[in-house]
Amino acid sequence: MTTSYRTVYAFAREMHPKTVKHDIQYGTAGFRTKASNLGYIMYRMGLLAVLRSRYKQGIIGVMITASHNPECDNGVKLIDPHGEMMEQSWEELATKVANVQDDELEQTIRDIVQDYNIDMSIRVNILIGKDTRPSSPSLAKSVIDGVLALSGKPIDFGIVTTPQMHYFVKCRNTQNEYGVATEEGYYTKLVSAFKKLRGDKYNNKNYENRILYDGANGVGAKKIKYFQERLGECLKIVLYNDAGIGTGKLNHLCGADYVKSQQLFPTGVPSEPNQRCASVDGDADRIVFYYNDENDKFHLLDGDRIATLVASYLKEIVSETGLDLNLGLVQTAYANGASTDYITESLKVPVACVSTGVKYLHHKALEFDIGVYFEANGHGTVTFSKNAKDKLNQAAKGNILTESQQQAASKLLALIDVINETVGDAIADLLLVETILHAKGWNIQDWEQTYTDLPNKLLKVTVQDRNVITTKDAERQCVTPNGLQEEINDLVKKYKRGRSFVRPSGTEDIVRVYAEASTKEECDKLAAQVAQKVYDLAGGIGNPPLIA
Ligand code: 16G
Ligand code: MG
């Protein structure tokens, strides 16, 4: 079979013409913008997926989603054969392919084929998935046209969560060694591991097996039903926010991003005092936990909390196995300072800090035998090295260890199957957290009491060009504009436990300001003062930020 390039331009011209003049960039989470501007981008990403697939000689995934954005937005990202986000060096190619004129498209494709020495005769499969946005089906059709134009074979998985797509891609590329590449395979893997760990004692000490679940009116609401069916009485998941497709309610006043960024209880979930609740985001790759106390005060347990809970539990089991496995935790600068102190000082687990964005966290985590990573926003998972899995498998089978060590090894192996190692997975993370709370006999208050978060604040500043801000040291230090870091240092010094950093957003045309300090008042003040410095030194536009 040889691929003809003839259709590339013809399809573009007749069916998917470029409709937007300005360039759009493949950012931290792929392309993301108004759905109405994305048709030609989708077509072109279908083309690129085929090139990437032939280049890597593996199956590539394409996920159509705009995560926690409003319903009118959409987006697309490519998934590499290991189930990870597409390698960074290809992001530039994606940007190029997305932005050339229609009549330059064919040549651009030919150039990539030549530069990367791609064998265009290889037969390839491209897996396509989408969230519940009303625009997703027609955008999926555009991706399919792109795949067909270069003679790839599209396989449509329909409406699925982002982490399900990552899982399918990995399963397919490992000939189902990682799991069976179907929705059923995914549910079976997670649910059987969960049930095995839980046993027949559904409650334990302070732990009660009931959780209120906010599905953000998205795919997370649809897919949790398969878990409800399979888990039954073992874990009672009570679903809220499951509005129909196209009602405009996706992520509206609910979902993980809303709860985390607004620090508010979502709409549509009843407030029962001290009841554990969880919210996922629009494509179910983030989760946060929370509750209202008897005085109706809101308490949030975010990604940092999940990270510490998971790391502490893994540390316990690893030591029970007696095996020599190195465990590490990866965070970003957004991690609450109190969580970092708790992890290093109390848990004595090494912490690495990397730049914002899942790909950075994931890659760093792979350096450990067991790498736990979470962003404060609730995106995260755990990765296990081959070395760790081999040692555990041997330990669980062989007679080298004591019986209790052997049992711990089996428990850890089951825990690995509750985890989606490819990417942060809200539902898998929910099952993991429930497993740990159950094992510890904890309610959500017990979990919260492990340490006290420092008050923190996020602000946005609009500037002429956000790229004038450059950073180093995992975004904790600002390099340009000149003098800004010194100003931040001077401000931070004035506050007890003060910490602040600024970085250009990778998903919005703004600069983000983060601050934390020992009291809420001080923290708000520090954030506002730093925001003002950004406005003054980095070309702020519009109204200056308000100083509290
Ligand atoms: C994207 C990233 C997320 C990051 C966020 C930061 C992925 C899959 N998602 O949603 O990890 O926290 O961007 O957004 O990488 P920002 O650059 O606008 O602050
Ligand atoms: Mg998401």
PDB file of C-alpha atoms in Angstrom, residues 303-488:
ATOM      1  CA  GLY A 303      -4.469  17.233  44.787  1.00  0.00           C
ATOM      2  CA  ASP A 304      -1.837  17.952  47.448  1.00  0.00           C
ATOM      3  CA  ARG A 305      -3.970  16.146  49.998  1.00  0.00           C
ATOM      4  CA  ILE A 306      -4.447  13.185  47.684  1.00  0.00           C
ATOM      5  CA  ALA A 307      -0.703  13.091  47.034  1.00  0.00           C
ATOM      6  CA  THR A 308       0.167  13.027  50.729  1.00  0.00           C
ATOM      7  CA  LEU A 309      -2.476  10.410  51.507  1.00  0.00           C
ATOM      8  CA  VAL A 310      -1.288   8.162  48.692  1.00  0.00           C
ATOM      9  CA  ALA A 311       2.418   8.635  49.422  1.00  0.00           C
ATOM     10  CA  SER A 312       1.989   7.917  53.126  1.00  0.00           C
ATOM     11  CA  TYR A 313       0.041   4.742  52.413  1.00  0.00           C
ATOM     12  CA  LEU A 314       2.470   3.513  49.772  1.00  0.00           C
ATOM     13  CA  LYS A 315       5.348   4.170  52.112  1.00  0.00           C
ATOM     14  CA  GLU A 316       3.673   1.991  54.758  1.00  0.00           C
ATOM     15  CA  ILE A 317       3.046  -0.915  52.411  1.00  0.00           C
ATOM     16  CA  VAL A 318       6.483  -0.758  50.822  1.00  0.00           C
ATOM     17  CA  SER A 319       8.051  -0.996  54.249  1.00  0.00           C
ATOM     18  CA  GLU A 320       5.751  -3.923  55.076  1.00  0.00           C
ATOM     19  CA  THR A 321       7.070  -5.755  52.019  1.00  0.00           C
ATOM     20  CA  GLY A 322      10.647  -5.240  53.179  1.00  0.00           C
ATOM     21  CA  LEU A 323      11.614  -4.576  49.561  1.00  0.00           C
ATOM     22  CA  ASP A 324      14.059  -1.904  48.573  1.00  0.00           C
ATOM     23  CA  LEU A 325      11.960   0.337  46.316  1.00  0.00           C
ATOM     24  CA  ASN A 326      12.505   4.046  46.055  1.00  0.00           C
ATOM     25  CA  LEU A 327       9.398   6.132  46.461  1.00  0.00           C
ATOM     26  CA  GLY A 328       9.211   9.779  45.447  1.00  0.00           C
ATOM     27  CA  LEU A 329       6.612  12.490  45.133  1.00  0.00           C
ATOM     28  CA  VAL A 330       6.415  15.084  42.381  1.00  0.00           C
ATOM     29  CA  GLN A 331       4.686  18.436  42.808  1.00  0.00           C
ATOM     30  CA  THR A 332       4.594  21.826  41.110  1.00  0.00           C
ATOM     31  CA  ALA A 333       5.162  25.263  42.615  1.00  0.00           C
ATOM     32  CA  TYR A 334       1.391  25.430  43.217  1.00  0.00           C
ATOM     33  CA  ALA A 335       1.639  22.752  45.905  1.00  0.00           C
ATOM     34  CA  ASN A 336       0.772  24.175  49.283  1.00  0.00           C
ATOM     35  CA  GLY A 337       3.943  24.804  51.324  1.00  0.00           C
ATOM     36  CA  ALA A 338       2.394  22.945  54.259  1.00  0.00           C
ATOM     37  CA  SER A 339       1.983  19.814  52.149  1.00  0.00           C
ATOM     38  CA  THR A 340       5.609  19.908  51.039  1.00  0.00           C
ATOM     39  CA  ASP A 341       6.771  20.303  54.657  1.00  0.00           C
ATOM     40  CA  TYR A 342       4.565  17.424  55.763  1.00  0.00           C
ATOM     41  CA  ILE A 343       5.871  15.131  53.033  1.00  0.00           C
ATOM     42  CA  THR A 344       9.537  15.882  53.614  1.00  0.00           C
ATOM     43  CA  GLU A 345       9.510  16.237  57.399  1.00  0.00           C
ATOM     44  CA  SER A 346       6.846  13.820  58.608  1.00  0.00           C
ATOM     45  CA  LEU A 347       6.591  11.261  55.824  1.00  0.00           C
ATOM     46  CA  LYS A 348      10.269  11.546  54.904  1.00  0.00           C
ATOM     47  CA  VAL A 349       9.508  10.965  51.259  1.00  0.00           C
ATOM     48  CA  PRO A 350      11.696  12.889  48.781  1.00  0.00           C
ATOM     49  CA  VAL A 351       9.873  15.619  46.857  1.00  0.00           C
ATOM     50  CA  ALA A 352      10.708  16.938  43.391  1.00  0.00           C
ATOM     51  CA  CYS A 353       9.252  20.163  42.017  1.00  0.00           C
ATOM     52  CA  VAL A 354       8.692  20.563  38.271  1.00  0.00           C
ATOM     53  CA  SER A 355       6.979  23.005  35.915  1.00  0.00           C
ATOM     54  CA  THR A 356       3.192  23.032  35.561  1.00  0.00           C
ATOM     55  CA  GLY A 357       1.719  20.501  33.118  1.00  0.00           C
ATOM     56  CA  VAL A 358       1.082  16.802  33.386  1.00  0.00           C
ATOM     57  CA  LYS A 359       3.878  15.791  31.032  1.00  0.00           C
ATOM     58  CA  TYR A 360       6.542  17.279  33.312  1.00  0.00           C
ATOM     59  CA  LEU A 361       5.162  15.612  36.399  1.00  0.00           C
ATOM     60  CA  HIS A 362       4.703  12.289  34.680  1.00  0.00           C
ATOM     61  CA  HIS A 363       8.229  12.155  33.313  1.00  0.00           C
ATOM     62  CA  LYS A 364       9.759  13.060  36.633  1.00  0.00           C
ATOM     63  CA  ALA A 365       7.672  10.406  38.388  1.00  0.00           C
ATOM     64  CA  LEU A 366       9.072   7.753  36.042  1.00  0.00           C
ATOM     65  CA  GLU A 367      12.512   8.323  37.602  1.00  0.00           C
ATOM     66  CA  PHE A 368      11.368   6.608  40.804  1.00  0.00           C
ATOM     67  CA  ASP A 369      10.465   2.940  41.362  1.00  0.00           C
ATOM     68  CA  ILE A 370       7.208   4.327  42.674  1.00  0.00           C
ATOM     69  CA  GLY A 371       6.484   7.888  41.597  1.00  0.00           C
ATOM     70  CA  VAL A 372       3.465   9.692  43.001  1.00  0.00           C
ATOM     71  CA  TYR A 373       2.545  12.905  41.238  1.00  0.00           C
ATOM     72  CA  PHE A 374      -0.299  15.310  41.717  1.00  0.00           C
ATOM     73  CA  GLU A 375      -0.998  18.872  40.767  1.00  0.00           C
ATOM     74  CA  ALA A 376      -2.831  20.861  43.412  1.00  0.00           C
ATOM     75  CA  ASN A 377      -5.749  21.067  40.953  1.00  0.00           C
ATOM     76  CA  GLY A 378      -6.392  17.343  41.407  1.00  0.00           C
ATOM     77  CA  HIS A 379      -4.672  15.834  38.394  1.00  0.00           C
ATOM     78  CA  GLY A 380      -2.320  13.022  39.245  1.00  0.00           C
ATOM     79  CA  THR A 381      -1.515   9.346  39.495  1.00  0.00           C
ATOM     80  CA  VAL A 382       1.202   6.900  40.518  1.00  0.00           C
ATOM     81  CA  THR A 383       3.714   5.228  38.227  1.00  0.00           C
ATOM     82  CA  PHE A 384       5.547   1.972  38.956  1.00  0.00           C
ATOM     83  CA  SER A 385       8.827   1.004  37.316  1.00  0.00           C
ATOM     84  CA  LYS A 386       9.345  -2.377  35.710  1.00  0.00           C
ATOM     85  CA  ASN A 387      11.878  -3.076  38.424  1.00  0.00           C
ATOM     86  CA  ALA A 388       9.234  -2.432  41.091  1.00  0.00           C
ATOM     87  CA  LYS A 389       6.676  -4.659  39.375  1.00  0.00           C
ATOM     88  CA  ASP A 390       9.176  -7.470  38.838  1.00  0.00           C
ATOM     89  CA  LYS A 391      10.291  -7.394  42.462  1.00  0.00           C
ATOM     90  CA  LEU A 392       6.704  -7.345  43.697  1.00  0.00           C
ATOM     91  CA  ASN A 393       5.639 -10.189  41.455  1.00  0.00           C
ATOM     92  CA  GLN A 394       8.526 -12.296  42.629  1.00  0.00           C
ATOM     93  CA  ALA A 395       7.891 -11.421  46.253  1.00  0.00           C
ATOM     94  CA  ALA A 396       4.201 -12.282  45.997  1.00  0.00           C
ATOM     95  CA  LYS A 397       4.994 -15.676  44.466  1.00  0.00           C
ATOM     96  CA  GLY A 398       8.273 -16.805  45.914  1.00  0.00           C
ATOM     97  CA  ASN A 399       9.178 -18.046  49.345  1.00  0.00           C
ATOM     98  CA  ILE A 400      11.943 -15.580  49.951  1.00  0.00           C
ATOM     99  CA  LEU A 401       9.887 -13.384  52.226  1.00  0.00           C
ATOM    100  CA  THR A 402       7.876 -13.867  55.393  1.00  0.00           C
ATOM    101  CA  GLU A 403       4.161 -14.439  55.016  1.00  0.00           C
ATOM    102  CA  SER A 404       3.268 -10.911  56.046  1.00  0.00           C
ATOM    103  CA  GLN A 405       5.779  -9.479  53.594  1.00  0.00           C
ATOM    104  CA  GLN A 406       4.329 -11.661  50.884  1.00  0.00           C
ATOM    105  CA  GLN A 407       0.825 -10.445  51.704  1.00  0.00           C
ATOM    106  CA  ALA A 408       1.960  -6.835  51.566  1.00  0.00           C
ATOM    107  CA  ALA A 409       3.452  -7.474  48.129  1.00  0.00           C
ATOM    108  CA  SER A 410       0.152  -8.959  46.900  1.00  0.00           C
ATOM    109  CA  LYS A 411      -1.735  -6.001  48.323  1.00  0.00           C
ATOM    110  CA  LEU A 412       0.528  -3.576  46.535  1.00  0.00           C
ATOM    111  CA  LEU A 413       0.086  -5.487  43.279  1.00  0.00           C
ATOM    112  CA  ALA A 414      -3.679  -5.200  43.612  1.00  0.00           C
ATOM    113  CA  LEU A 415      -3.318  -1.510  44.362  1.00  0.00           C
ATOM    114  CA  ILE A 416      -1.399  -1.047  41.109  1.00  0.00           C
ATOM    115  CA  ASP A 417      -4.469  -2.344  39.282  1.00  0.00           C
ATOM    116  CA  VAL A 418      -6.731   0.258  40.900  1.00  0.00           C
ATOM    117  CA  ILE A 419      -4.415   2.908  39.488  1.00  0.00           C
ATOM    118  CA  ASN A 420      -4.391   4.193  35.903  1.00  0.00           C
ATOM    119  CA  GLU A 421      -0.665   4.606  35.470  1.00  0.00           C
ATOM    120  CA  THR A 422      -0.909   6.335  32.116  1.00  0.00           C
ATOM    121  CA  VAL A 423      -2.333   9.657  33.305  1.00  0.00           C
ATOM    122  CA  GLY A 424      -4.378  11.260  36.091  1.00  0.00           C
ATOM    123  CA  ASP A 425      -7.741   9.493  36.210  1.00  0.00           C
ATOM    124  CA  ALA A 426     -10.460  10.972  38.405  1.00  0.00           C
ATOM    125  CA  ILE A 427     -12.390   7.728  38.801  1.00  0.00           C
ATOM    126  CA  ALA A 428      -9.339   5.524  39.384  1.00  0.00           C
ATOM    127  CA  ASP A 429      -8.088   8.125  41.879  1.00  0.00           C
ATOM    128  CA  LEU A 430     -11.453   8.065  43.614  1.00  0.00           C
ATOM    129  CA  LEU A 431     -11.186   4.304  44.043  1.00  0.00           C
ATOM    130  CA  LEU A 432      -7.598   4.650  45.259  1.00  0.00           C
ATOM    131  CA  VAL A 433      -8.482   7.279  47.860  1.00  0.00           C
ATOM    132  CA  GLU A 434     -11.482   5.235  49.037  1.00  0.00           C
ATOM    133  CA  THR A 435      -9.256   2.171  49.346  1.00  0.00           C
ATOM    134  CA  ILE A 436      -6.736   4.036  51.476  1.00  0.00           C
ATOM    135  CA  LEU A 437      -9.308   5.728  53.720  1.00  0.00           C
ATOM    136  CA  HIS A 438     -10.962   2.343  54.204  1.00  0.00           C
ATOM    137  CA  ALA A 439      -7.643   0.677  55.043  1.00  0.00           C
ATOM    138  CA  LYS A 440      -6.781   3.395  57.536  1.00  0.00           C
ATOM    139  CA  GLY A 441     -10.319   3.521  58.963  1.00  0.00           C
ATOM    140  CA  TRP A 442     -10.427   7.266  58.371  1.00  0.00           C
ATOM    141  CA  ASN A 443     -13.203   9.704  57.681  1.00  0.00           C
ATOM    142  CA  ILE A 444     -12.499  12.874  55.721  1.00  0.00           C
ATOM    143  CA  GLN A 445     -11.759  14.847  58.900  1.00  0.00           C
ATOM    144  CA  ASP A 446      -9.092  12.332  59.941  1.00  0.00           C
ATOM    145  CA  TRP A 447      -7.531  12.779  56.537  1.00  0.00           C
ATOM    146  CA  GLU A 448      -7.666  16.553  56.789  1.00  0.00           C
ATOM    147  CA  GLN A 449      -6.039  16.572  60.202  1.00  0.00           C
ATOM    148  CA  THR A 450      -2.708  15.315  58.917  1.00  0.00           C
ATOM    149  CA  TYR A 451      -1.553  18.916  58.348  1.00  0.00           C
ATOM    150  CA  THR A 452      -2.990  22.430  58.005  1.00  0.00           C
ATOM    151  CA  ASP A 453      -2.934  24.114  54.614  1.00  0.00           C
ATOM    152  CA  LEU A 454      -1.451  27.580  54.396  1.00  0.00           C
ATOM    153  CA  PRO A 455      -3.955  30.141  53.090  1.00  0.00           C
ATOM    154  CA  ASN A 456      -3.297  30.657  49.396  1.00  0.00           C
ATOM    155  CA  LYS A 457      -4.562  32.804  46.568  1.00  0.00           C
ATOM    156  CA  LEU A 458      -4.452  32.763  42.776  1.00  0.00           C
ATOM    157  CA  LEU A 459      -4.846  35.943  40.723  1.00  0.00           C
ATOM    158  CA  LYS A 460      -4.766  36.689  37.008  1.00  0.00           C
ATOM    159  CA  VAL A 461      -3.110  39.736  35.445  1.00  0.00           C
ATOM    160  CA  THR A 462      -3.714  40.705  31.837  1.00  0.00           C
ATOM    161  CA  VAL A 463      -0.609  41.998  30.081  1.00  0.00           C
ATOM    162  CA  GLN A 464       0.197  42.986  26.515  1.00  0.00           C
ATOM    163  CA  ASP A 465       2.394  39.951  25.889  1.00  0.00           C
ATOM    164  CA  ARG A 466       2.507  37.244  28.531  1.00  0.00           C
ATOM    165  CA  ASN A 467       5.720  35.862  27.048  1.00  0.00           C
ATOM    166  CA  VAL A 468       7.706  38.768  28.515  1.00  0.00           C
ATOM    167  CA  ILE A 469       7.532  36.712  31.706  1.00  0.00           C
ATOM    168  CA  THR A 470      10.099  33.935  31.680  1.00  0.00           C
ATOM    169  CA  THR A 471      10.907  31.686  34.611  1.00  0.00           C
ATOM    170  CA  LYS A 472      13.421  29.164  35.908  1.00  0.00           C
ATOM    171  CA  ASP A 473      13.724  26.723  38.783  1.00  0.00           C
ATOM    172  CA  ALA A 474      10.404  24.983  38.019  1.00  0.00           C
ATOM    173  CA  GLU A 475       8.660  28.343  37.621  1.00  0.00           C
ATOM    174  CA  ARG A 476       9.562  29.429  41.138  1.00  0.00           C
ATOM    175  CA  GLN A 477      11.879  32.224  39.976  1.00  0.00           C
ATOM    176  CA  CYS A 478      11.160  34.888  37.435  1.00  0.00           C
ATOM    177  CA  VAL A 479      13.992  35.674  35.009  1.00  0.00           C
ATOM    178  CA  THR A 480      12.406  38.473  32.991  1.00  0.00           C
ATOM    179  CA  PRO A 481      11.249  41.209  33.071  1.00  0.00           C
ATOM    180  CA  ASN A 482      14.299  42.545  34.857  1.00  0.00           C
ATOM    181  CA  GLY A 483      13.789  43.433  38.480  1.00  0.00           C
ATOM    182  CA  LEU A 484      10.452  41.657  38.948  1.00  0.00           C
ATOM    183  CA  GLN A 485      11.902  38.790  40.986  1.00  0.00           C
ATOM    184  CA  GLU A 486      13.706  41.235  43.305  1.00  0.00           C
ATOM    185  CA  GLU A 487      10.415  43.051  43.884  1.00  0.00           C
ATOM    186  CA  ILE A 488       8.663  39.764  44.649  1.00  0.00           C
TER     187      ILE A 488
END
